[in-house]
Amino acid sequence: MTRSMALAFFLPALFLTTSLAQNPAPQKEPSRFLIRAGRLIDPKGGRVLQDQGVKVVGNRIEAIGPYNQVANPADKSFSLIDLSKATVLPGLIDAHTHVLLQGDITQEEYDEQILKESTPFRTIRATVAARIAVNNGFTAIRDLETEGAMYADVDVKRAINRGIIPGPRMFCATRAFAPTGMYPVMGYSWELKMPEGVQIVDGPDNIRKAVREQVKYGADWIKFYSDRRYYIKDGALHSKVNFTPEELQAMVGESHRLDRKVAAHAMGKEGITAALDAGADTIEHGDGLDEELMDRMIKKGVYWCPTIYVGVWVADGRGKLWQDMRDLEAKAFGLAVKKGVKIAYGTDAGGYPWTENQAKEFAYMVKYGMTTMQAIQSATTVAAELLDAQADIGTIEAGKFADIVAVAGDPLADITELEKVKFVMKNGEIIKNEMK
Ligand SMILES: [Zn+2]
């Protein structure tokens, strides 16, 4: 038998075992739940509905409406979940996390994780981060790079999707890009070959290949670091741009060609400008946004993930510049809300420890100028659109995934209620219920 014939015989068998391995559980009857919601927040309509019924069959919402219309007392096939004293809302979405990071105010704390912790050890910790996220009501996250842990985010996602561990739906960026010399680990002897916190890439061809590689290994998003070396001049935040325009065109062009959207870490005016010029889809952090840049974002439909809380968390430990950035972002945020920039909820959880509830971002958004409803929309409808997943998540509507959370009080009156999520259903499964 020739070599090619042997391959031809071998390949179908390989596909067969792979497809079987992905569906190990035998088919079982889909679960059927009827949720009675005392109050239900509809972020799409910007309204609150009273005494609603939500029917869940398997992992999808089958029907929603006034409880008395949806509930059929003769039909005993649905298990009742009584949330009549609670406020029910769509599962929350955090569009900027790092499950493979555990907080890094200082360079030493970052290096400690990269240099002393193996990728398996960090991945074990990531499974805990994923469990914390979903328990806090975040049923979907966009995880924006592994900080040197290669493609371990894709493994965490796979373990969640196979039901091995609890966790949110994950949209993974894998390794992120920066050019030589523009990302830690840095500052060690040149005689040492140090690990990198990102995938280091230089030159358009190298970058195109690297995009293809990340997509091959499971990247849902491409992330790059647009700038570094931040400084304040005339009261505005500036930065040095990392990549040349040719490099960025290659990166964004190849990503879009492969149907992957691009997230740009961009903090200073120059970094944000370069990212927008190149066609990035989301601006991460964006502390240095000014009115002109906001207008460009609105025109191009680019989203902003401000990640306020991490900026507050690290500011005092990193000195004056980071304190200034924190304060500039507060001002930019208020203006962006007034102008109508699409602001998606993103926390940078992992940039601060996972023991801090990532719902703390909400209180800052409200303090800086959003209504409580706008803050909830940022973590539901707006974040779902950023992910191009609005057909499946972001609202409680018939046909969508049953990703549903509840709190005891009224988050529209007090947004910090969202730091105390009492009920979580993800994909039709009850993750926790403290409302019983
Ligand atoms: Zn981040």
CSV table of C-alpha atoms and ligand atoms in Angstrom, one decimal:
chain,number,residue,atom,x,y,z
A,1,MET,CA,0.0,0.0,0.0
A,2,THR,CA,1.4,3.4,-0.9
A,3,ARG,CA,1.7,6.1,1.7
A,4,SER,CA,-1.2,8.2,0.3
A,5,MET,CA,-3.5,5.2,0.3
A,6,ALA,CA,-2.7,4.5,3.9
A,7,LEU,CA,-3.5,8.0,4.7
A,8,ALA,CA,-6.8,7.8,2.8
A,9,PHE,CA,-7.8,4.8,4.9
A,10,PHE,CA,-6.6,6.3,8.1
A,11,LEU,CA,-8.3,9.7,7.9
A,12,PRO,CA,-12.0,8.8,8.0
A,13,ALA,CA,-11.3,6.6,11.1
A,14,LEU,CA,-9.7,9.6,12.7
A,15,PHE,CA,-12.7,11.9,12.0
A,16,LEU,CA,-15.0,9.3,13.4
A,17,THR,CA,-13.3,9.0,16.7
A,18,THR,CA,-13.0,12.8,17.0
A,19,SER,CA,-16.7,13.4,16.4
A,20,LEU,CA,-17.6,10.6,18.9
A,21,ALA,CA,-15.2,12.1,21.5
A,22,GLN,CA,-17.0,15.4,21.3
A,23,ASN,CA,-20.4,13.9,22.1
A,24,PRO,CA,-19.6,11.4,24.9
A,25,ALA,CA,-23.0,11.8,26.7
A,26,PRO,CA,-25.9,9.7,25.6
A,27,GLN,CA,-29.0,11.7,24.4
A,28,LYS,CA,-31.2,12.5,27.3
A,29,GLU,CA,-34.6,14.3,27.6
A,30,PRO,CA,-34.1,18.1,27.6
A,31,SER,CA,-34.8,19.7,31.0
A,32,ARG,CA,-37.9,21.9,31.2
A,33,PHE,CA,-38.1,24.8,33.6
A,34,LEU,CA,-40.7,27.5,34.1
A,35,ILE,CA,-39.2,30.6,35.8
A,36,ARG,CA,-41.6,33.0,37.6
A,37,ALA,CA,-39.9,36.4,37.6
A,38,GLY,CA,-41.3,39.1,40.0
A,39,ARG,CA,-39.5,41.8,38.0
A,40,LEU,CA,-37.7,41.2,34.7
A,41,ILE,CA,-35.3,43.7,33.1
A,42,ASP,CA,-35.6,44.0,29.4
A,43,PRO,CA,-32.4,45.8,28.3
A,44,LYS,CA,-33.4,45.9,24.7
A,45,GLY,CA,-36.6,47.9,25.5
A,46,GLY,CA,-35.0,49.7,28.4
A,47,ARG,CA,-37.9,48.7,30.6
A,48,VAL,CA,-38.9,46.5,33.6
A,49,LEU,CA,-41.7,44.0,33.3
A,50,GLN,CA,-43.7,42.7,36.2
A,51,ASP,CA,-44.6,39.0,37.0
A,52,GLN,CA,-43.2,37.3,33.9
A,53,GLY,CA,-43.0,33.7,33.0
A,54,VAL,CA,-40.0,32.3,31.2
A,55,LYS,CA,-40.1,28.7,29.7
A,56,VAL,CA,-36.8,27.0,29.2
A,57,VAL,CA,-36.5,23.8,27.2
A,58,GLY,CA,-33.0,22.3,27.0
A,59,ASN,CA,-30.5,25.1,26.6
A,60,ARG,CA,-32.9,27.6,25.0
A,61,ILE,CA,-35.7,29.9,26.0
A,62,GLU,CA,-39.0,28.6,24.5
A,63,ALA,CA,-41.4,31.4,25.5
A,64,ILE,CA,-41.6,34.5,27.7
A,65,GLY,CA,-44.6,36.6,28.6
A,66,PRO,CA,-47.0,37.6,31.5
A,67,TYR,CA,-46.8,34.6,33.9
A,68,ASN,CA,-50.5,33.9,33.8
A,69,GLN,CA,-50.4,33.6,30.0
A,70,VAL,CA,-47.2,31.5,29.8
A,71,ALA,CA,-48.0,29.1,32.7
A,72,ASN,CA,-50.3,26.3,32.0
A,73,PRO,CA,-51.4,24.6,35.3
A,74,ALA,CA,-52.4,21.5,33.4
A,75,ASP,CA,-48.9,21.0,32.0
A,76,LYS,CA,-46.8,19.3,34.8
A,77,SER,CA,-43.7,18.7,32.6
A,78,PHE,CA,-42.1,22.0,33.7
A,79,SER,CA,-40.2,22.4,37.0
A,80,LEU,CA,-41.1,25.7,38.6
A,81,ILE,CA,-38.3,28.1,39.6
A,82,ASP,CA,-39.8,30.7,41.9
A,83,LEU,CA,-38.1,34.0,41.4
A,84,SER,CA,-41.3,36.0,42.2
A,85,LYS,CA,-39.5,38.0,44.9
A,86,ALA,CA,-36.4,38.7,42.7
A,87,THR,CA,-35.3,40.8,39.8
A,88,VAL,CA,-34.4,38.7,36.8
A,89,LEU,CA,-32.1,39.8,34.0
A,90,PRO,CA,-30.1,38.3,31.1
A,91,GLY,CA,-26.8,36.7,32.0
A,92,LEU,CA,-24.1,39.3,32.3
A,93,ILE,CA,-21.3,39.6,29.7
A,94,ASP,CA,-17.8,40.8,30.5
A,95,ALA,CA,-16.0,41.7,27.2
A,96,HIS,CA,-12.5,42.0,28.7
A,97,THR,CA,-11.1,39.3,31.1
A,98,HIS,CA,-7.9,37.3,31.6
A,99,VAL,CA,-8.7,33.9,33.3
A,100,LEU,CA,-5.0,33.0,33.1
A,101,LEU,CA,-3.9,36.0,35.2
A,102,GLN,CA,-4.4,36.6,38.9
A,103,GLY,CA,-3.7,40.3,39.4
A,104,ASP,CA,-0.5,42.3,38.6
A,105,ILE,CA,-0.2,45.7,40.1
A,106,THR,CA,3.6,45.7,39.8
A,107,GLN,CA,6.0,44.2,37.3
A,108,GLU,CA,7.3,41.8,40.0
A,109,GLU,CA,3.8,40.4,40.4
A,110,TYR,CA,3.5,39.8,36.7
A,111,ASP,CA,6.9,38.2,36.4
A,112,GLU,CA,6.2,36.0,39.3
A,113,GLN,CA,3.3,34.4,37.5
A,114,ILE,CA,5.1,34.1,34.2
A,115,LEU,CA,8.4,32.9,35.5
A,116,LYS,CA,7.5,30.8,38.5
A,117,GLU,CA,4.1,29.2,37.5
A,118,SER,CA,3.9,26.6,34.9
A,119,THR,CA,1.1,26.8,32.3
A,120,PRO,CA,-0.6,23.7,33.8
A,121,PHE,CA,-0.6,25.4,37.2
A,122,ARG,CA,-1.9,28.7,35.8
A,123,THR,CA,-4.6,26.7,33.9
A,124,ILE,CA,-5.8,25.1,37.1
A,125,ARG,CA,-6.2,28.6,38.6
A,126,ALA,CA,-8.0,29.7,35.4
A,127,THR,CA,-10.6,27.0,35.9
A,128,VAL,CA,-11.3,28.6,39.3
A,129,ALA,CA,-11.5,32.0,37.7
A,130,ALA,CA,-14.0,30.7,35.2
A,131,ARG,CA,-16.1,29.2,38.0
A,132,ILE,CA,-16.0,32.5,40.0
A,133,ALA,CA,-17.1,34.4,36.9
A,134,VAL,CA,-20.2,32.3,36.2
A,135,ASN,CA,-21.1,32.2,39.9
A,136,ASN,CA,-21.0,36.0,39.9
A,137,GLY,CA,-23.6,36.0,37.1
A,138,PHE,CA,-21.2,36.4,34.1
A,139,THR,CA,-22.5,33.8,31.7
A,140,ALA,CA,-20.2,35.0,28.8
A,141,ILE,CA,-16.8,36.5,28.7
A,142,ARG,CA,-14.4,37.6,26.0
A,143,ASP,CA,-11.0,36.5,27.4
A,144,LEU,CA,-8.4,38.9,25.9
A,145,GLU,CA,-5.2,36.9,25.9
A,146,THR,CA,-3.4,34.4,28.1
A,147,GLU,CA,-0.3,36.4,29.1
A,148,GLY,CA,2.2,33.8,28.2
A,149,ALA,CA,0.1,30.8,28.7
A,150,MET,CA,-0.2,30.0,25.0
A,151,TYR,CA,-3.5,28.6,24.0
A,152,ALA,CA,-4.6,27.4,27.5
A,153,ASP,CA,-7.7,29.7,27.2
A,154,VAL,CA,-9.0,27.5,24.4
A,155,ASP,CA,-8.5,24.4,26.7
A,156,VAL,CA,-10.5,26.1,29.5
A,157,LYS,CA,-13.2,26.9,27.0
A,158,ARG,CA,-13.3,23.3,25.7
A,159,ALA,CA,-13.5,22.0,29.3
A,160,ILE,CA,-16.5,24.3,30.0
A,161,ASN,CA,-18.2,23.4,26.7
A,162,ARG,CA,-17.8,19.7,27.4
A,163,GLY,CA,-19.4,20.1,30.9
A,164,ILE,CA,-16.2,19.1,32.7
A,165,ILE,CA,-16.0,22.4,34.7
A,166,PRO,CA,-18.5,25.2,35.3
A,167,GLY,CA,-17.8,28.4,33.5
A,168,PRO,CA,-19.1,31.1,31.2
A,169,ARG,CA,-19.3,30.9,27.4
A,170,MET,CA,-15.8,31.9,26.3
A,171,PHE,CA,-14.7,34.0,23.3
A,172,CYS,CA,-10.9,33.5,23.3
A,173,ALA,CA,-8.1,35.8,22.0
A,174,THR,CA,-5.3,33.3,22.7
A,175,ARG,CA,-1.9,35.0,22.8
A,176,ALA,CA,-2.2,38.6,21.6
A,177,PHE,CA,0.5,40.5,19.6
A,178,ALA,CA,3.2,43.0,20.3
A,179,PRO,CA,6.5,43.7,18.5
A,180,THR,CA,10.0,43.0,19.8
A,181,GLY,CA,10.8,44.9,23.0
A,182,MET,CA,7.3,46.2,23.6
A,183,TYR,CA,5.9,43.7,26.1
A,184,PRO,CA,7.0,42.0,29.3
A,185,VAL,CA,8.9,39.9,30.4
A,186,MET,CA,11.7,42.5,30.1
A,187,GLY,CA,14.6,43.9,32.1
A,188,TYR,CA,16.6,40.6,32.5
A,189,SER,CA,20.1,39.8,31.3
A,190,TRP,CA,20.4,39.5,27.6
A,191,GLU,CA,22.1,36.2,28.2
A,192,LEU,CA,18.8,34.7,29.4
A,193,LYS,CA,16.1,33.6,27.0
A,194,MET,CA,13.0,34.8,28.8
A,195,PRO,CA,9.4,33.7,28.1
A,196,GLU,CA,7.1,36.3,26.5
A,197,GLY,CA,3.7,37.6,27.8
A,198,VAL,CA,2.4,37.8,24.2
A,199,GLN,CA,3.3,36.4,20.8
A,200,ILE,CA,6.1,38.7,19.5
A,201,VAL,CA,5.7,39.6,15.8
A,202,ASP,CA,7.5,41.9,13.5
A,203,GLY,CA,6.8,42.6,9.8
A,204,PRO,CA,3.6,42.2,7.8
A,205,ASP,CA,4.4,38.6,6.5
A,206,ASN,CA,5.3,37.4,10.0
A,207,ILE,CA,2.1,38.9,11.3
A,208,ARG,CA,-0.1,37.4,8.7
A,209,LYS,CA,1.3,34.0,9.5
A,210,ALA,CA,0.9,34.5,13.2
A,211,VAL,CA,-2.8,35.5,12.7
A,212,ARG,CA,-3.3,32.3,10.8
A,213,GLU,CA,-1.6,30.3,13.5
A,214,GLN,CA,-3.7,31.8,16.3
A,215,VAL,CA,-6.9,31.1,14.3
A,216,LYS,CA,-5.7,27.6,13.6
A,217,TYR,CA,-5.4,26.9,17.4
A,218,GLY,CA,-8.7,28.4,18.3
A,219,ALA,CA,-8.6,32.2,18.5
A,220,ASP,CA,-12.1,33.7,18.3
A,221,TRP,CA,-10.7,37.2,18.4
A,222,ILE,CA,-7.3,38.7,17.6
A,223,LYS,CA,-5.8,41.1,20.1
A,224,PHE,CA,-2.8,43.4,19.7
A,225,TYR,CA,-1.1,46.0,21.8
A,226,SER,CA,-1.3,49.3,19.9
A,227,ASP,CA,0.8,51.4,22.2
A,228,ARG,CA,3.1,51.7,25.2
A,229,ARG,CA,5.4,54.3,26.8
A,230,TYR,CA,2.5,56.5,27.9
A,231,TYR,CA,3.0,60.2,28.9
A,232,ILE,CA,0.9,63.2,29.8
A,233,LYS,CA,1.3,66.4,27.7
A,234,ASP,CA,-0.9,69.5,27.9
A,235,GLY,CA,-3.3,67.5,30.1
A,236,ALA,CA,-3.8,64.7,27.5
A,237,LEU,CA,-2.6,61.1,27.5
A,238,HIS,CA,-0.2,60.3,24.8
A,239,SER,CA,1.8,57.2,23.8
A,240,LYS,CA,4.2,55.6,21.4
A,241,VAL,CA,2.7,53.4,18.8
A,242,ASN,CA,4.0,49.8,18.7
A,243,PHE,CA,3.5,48.7,15.1
A,244,THR,CA,4.0,50.4,11.7
A,245,PRO,CA,0.8,51.1,9.6
A,246,GLU,CA,1.9,48.3,7.2
A,247,GLU,CA,2.1,45.8,10.0
A,248,LEU,CA,-1.3,46.8,11.4
A,249,GLN,CA,-2.9,46.7,8.0
A,250,ALA,CA,-1.6,43.1,7.6
A,251,MET,CA,-2.9,42.1,11.0
A,252,VAL,CA,-6.3,43.6,10.8
A,253,GLY,CA,-6.7,42.7,7.1
A,254,GLU,CA,-5.8,39.0,7.7
A,255,SER,CA,-8.0,38.8,10.8
A,256,HIS,CA,-11.0,40.1,9.0
A,257,ARG,CA,-10.3,37.9,6.0
A,258,LEU,CA,-10.5,35.0,8.4
A,259,ASP,CA,-13.7,36.4,10.0
A,260,ARG,CA,-12.1,37.4,13.3
A,261,LYS,CA,-12.7,40.7,14.9
A,262,VAL,CA,-9.8,42.7,16.3
A,263,ALA,CA,-9.4,44.1,19.8
A,264,ALA,CA,-6.8,46.9,20.3
A,265,HIS,CA,-5.2,47.6,23.6
A,266,ALA,CA,-4.9,51.4,23.1
A,267,MET,CA,-4.5,54.0,25.9
A,268,GLY,CA,-2.9,57.1,24.5
A,269,LYS,CA,-4.1,59.4,21.7
A,270,GLU,CA,-1.5,58.1,19.2
A,271,GLY,CA,-2.2,54.4,20.1
A,272,ILE,CA,-6.0,54.9,19.7
A,273,THR,CA,-5.5,56.8,16.4
A,274,ALA,CA,-3.3,54.0,15.0
A,275,ALA,CA,-5.8,51.3,16.0
A,276,LEU,CA,-8.7,53.2,14.4
A,277,ASP,CA,-6.7,53.9,11.2
A,278,ALA,CA,-6.0,50.2,10.9
A,279,GLY,CA,-9.7,49.2,11.3
A,280,ALA,CA,-9.7,47.7,14.8
A,281,ASP,CA,-13.2,46.7,16.1
A,282,THR,CA,-12.8,47.5,19.8
A,283,ILE,CA,-10.7,49.9,21.8
A,284,GLU,CA,-9.5,48.5,25.1
A,285,HIS,CA,-8.9,50.8,28.1
A,286,GLY,CA,-8.9,54.0,25.9
A,287,ASP,CA,-8.0,56.3,28.8
A,288,GLY,CA,-6.8,59.0,26.5
A,289,LEU,CA,-9.9,59.2,24.3
A,290,ASP,CA,-10.8,62.8,23.3
A,291,GLU,CA,-13.8,64.2,21.5
A,292,GLU,CA,-12.4,63.9,18.1
A,293,LEU,CA,-11.4,60.2,18.6
A,294,MET,CA,-14.9,59.5,20.0
A,295,ASP,CA,-16.5,61.0,16.9
A,296,ARG,CA,-14.3,58.7,14.8
A,297,MET,CA,-15.4,55.7,16.9
A,298,ILE,CA,-19.1,56.6,16.5
A,299,LYS,CA,-18.7,57.0,12.8
A,300,LYS,CA,-16.9,53.7,12.4
A,301,GLY,CA,-19.1,51.8,14.9
A,302,VAL,CA,-16.1,50.9,17.1
A,303,TYR,CA,-16.8,49.7,20.6
A,304,TRP,CA,-15.1,51.0,23.8
A,305,CYS,CA,-14.3,48.7,26.7
A,306,PRO,CA,-13.1,51.2,29.3
A,307,THR,CA,-12.1,48.7,32.1
A,308,ILE,CA,-12.4,51.3,34.8
A,309,TYR,CA,-12.1,49.2,37.9
A,310,VAL,CA,-8.7,47.8,37.0
A,311,GLY,CA,-7.4,51.3,36.5
A,312,VAL,CA,-8.6,52.3,39.9
A,313,TRP,CA,-7.2,49.0,41.4
A,314,VAL,CA,-3.6,49.5,40.1
A,315,ALA,CA,-3.4,53.3,40.2
A,316,ASP,CA,-2.0,53.9,43.7
A,317,GLY,CA,0.5,51.0,43.4
A,318,ARG,CA,1.8,52.3,40.1
A,319,GLY,CA,2.3,56.0,40.8
A,320,LYS,CA,1.4,59.4,39.4
A,321,LEU,CA,1.0,58.5,35.7
A,322,TRP,CA,-1.5,55.8,36.4
A,323,GLN,CA,-3.4,58.0,38.8
A,324,ASP,CA,-3.6,60.7,36.1
A,325,MET,CA,-4.8,58.0,33.6
A,326,ARG,CA,-7.5,56.9,36.1
A,327,ASP,CA,-8.8,60.5,36.4
A,328,LEU,CA,-8.6,61.2,32.6
A,329,GLU,CA,-10.7,58.1,32.0
A,330,ALA,CA,-13.4,59.3,34.4
A,331,LYS,CA,-13.7,62.5,32.4
A,332,ALA,CA,-13.6,60.7,29.0
A,333,PHE,CA,-16.3,58.2,30.1
A,334,GLY,CA,-18.8,60.9,31.0
A,335,LEU,CA,-18.3,62.6,27.6
A,336,ALA,CA,-18.5,59.3,25.7
A,337,VAL,CA,-21.8,58.5,27.4
A,338,LYS,CA,-23.2,61.9,26.4
A,339,LYS,CA,-22.0,61.5,22.8
A,340,GLY,CA,-23.3,58.0,22.4
A,341,VAL,CA,-20.1,56.0,22.0
A,342,LYS,CA,-20.9,52.3,22.1
A,343,ILE,CA,-19.5,51.3,25.5
A,344,ALA,CA,-19.3,47.6,26.3
A,345,TYR,CA,-18.8,46.2,29.8
A,346,GLY,CA,-15.2,45.1,30.2
A,347,THR,CA,-13.4,44.8,33.4
A,348,ASP,CA,-9.9,43.4,32.9
A,349,ALA,CA,-10.6,40.9,35.7
A,350,GLY,CA,-7.4,39.0,36.1
A,351,GLY,CA,-5.5,42.3,35.9
A,352,TYR,CA,-6.9,42.5,39.4
A,353,PRO,CA,-7.4,39.3,41.5
A,354,TRP,CA,-10.4,37.1,40.7
A,355,THR,CA,-11.4,37.4,44.4
A,356,GLU,CA,-12.6,40.9,43.5
A,357,ASN,CA,-16.1,40.6,42.1
A,358,GLN,CA,-15.9,41.8,38.4
A,359,ALA,CA,-19.4,43.3,38.9
A,360,LYS,CA,-17.7,46.2,40.8
A,361,GLU,CA,-17.3,47.9,37.4
A,362,PHE,CA,-21.0,48.7,37.3
A,363,ALA,CA,-20.8,51.2,40.2
A,364,TYR,CA,-18.0,53.1,38.5
A,365,MET,CA,-19.9,53.3,35.2
A,366,VAL,CA,-22.9,54.8,37.1
A,367,LYS,CA,-20.7,57.1,39.1
A,368,TYR,CA,-19.0,58.4,35.9
A,369,GLY,CA,-22.2,59.2,34.1
A,370,MET,CA,-24.3,56.2,33.0
A,371,THR,CA,-27.9,55.5,34.1
A,372,THR,CA,-28.2,52.1,35.8
A,373,MET,CA,-30.2,50.9,32.8
A,374,GLN,CA,-27.3,52.0,30.5
A,375,ALA,CA,-24.8,50.1,32.7
A,376,ILE,CA,-26.9,47.0,32.5
A,377,GLN,CA,-27.3,47.4,28.7
A,378,SER,CA,-23.5,47.7,28.4
A,379,ALA,CA,-23.2,44.2,30.0
A,380,THR,CA,-26.0,42.6,28.0
A,381,THR,CA,-27.3,44.0,24.7
A,382,VAL,CA,-24.2,46.1,23.8
A,383,ALA,CA,-21.6,43.4,24.8
A,384,ALA,CA,-23.6,40.8,22.9
A,385,GLU,CA,-23.5,42.9,19.7
A,386,LEU,CA,-19.7,43.5,20.2
A,387,LEU,CA,-19.4,39.7,20.2
A,388,ASP,CA,-21.7,39.3,17.1
A,389,ALA,CA,-23.7,37.0,19.4
A,390,GLN,CA,-26.9,39.1,19.7
A,391,ALA,CA,-29.0,36.3,18.1
A,392,ASP,CA,-28.1,34.0,21.0
A,393,ILE,CA,-27.3,36.1,24.2
A,394,GLY,CA,-27.9,39.5,25.7
A,395,THR,CA,-31.7,39.4,26.2
A,396,ILE,CA,-34.3,37.0,27.6
A,397,GLU,CA,-36.2,36.2,24.4
A,398,ALA,CA,-37.7,33.1,22.8
A,399,GLY,CA,-35.0,31.3,20.8
A,400,LYS,CA,-32.0,32.6,22.7
A,401,PHE,CA,-29.8,30.6,25.0
A,402,ALA,CA,-31.2,30.3,28.5
A,403,ASP,CA,-28.5,32.5,30.2
A,404,ILE,CA,-30.5,34.1,33.0
A,405,VAL,CA,-29.5,35.6,36.4
A,406,ALA,CA,-31.4,37.1,39.3
A,407,VAL,CA,-30.8,39.4,42.3
A,408,ALA,CA,-32.9,39.9,45.4
A,409,GLY,CA,-33.2,43.7,45.2
A,410,ASP,CA,-33.6,46.3,42.4
A,411,PRO,CA,-30.4,47.0,40.5
A,412,LEU,CA,-32.0,49.9,38.7
A,413,ALA,CA,-32.3,51.6,42.1
A,414,ASP,CA,-28.9,50.3,43.4
A,415,ILE,CA,-26.5,49.0,40.8
A,416,THR,CA,-24.4,47.3,43.5
A,417,GLU,CA,-27.1,44.7,43.7
A,418,LEU,CA,-25.3,43.1,40.7
A,419,GLU,CA,-22.4,42.3,43.1
A,420,LYS,CA,-24.8,40.0,44.9
A,421,VAL,CA,-26.2,37.7,42.2
A,422,LYS,CA,-28.4,35.0,43.8
A,423,PHE,CA,-29.4,32.9,40.8
A,424,VAL,CA,-27.5,31.8,37.7
A,425,MET,CA,-28.7,29.7,34.9
A,426,LYS,CA,-26.4,29.1,32.0
A,427,ASN,CA,-27.3,27.2,28.9
A,428,GLY,CA,-30.5,26.0,30.6
A,429,GLU,CA,-28.6,24.6,33.6
A,430,ILE,CA,-28.9,26.0,37.1
A,431,ILE,CA,-25.5,27.0,38.3
A,432,LYS,CA,-26.7,28.4,41.6
A,433,ASN,CA,-29.9,29.3,43.3
A,434,GLU,CA,-29.8,31.2,46.6
A,435,MET,CA,-33.4,32.5,46.2
A,436,LYS,CA,-35.0,29.4,47.4
B,1,ZN,ZN,-6.5,43.2,29.7
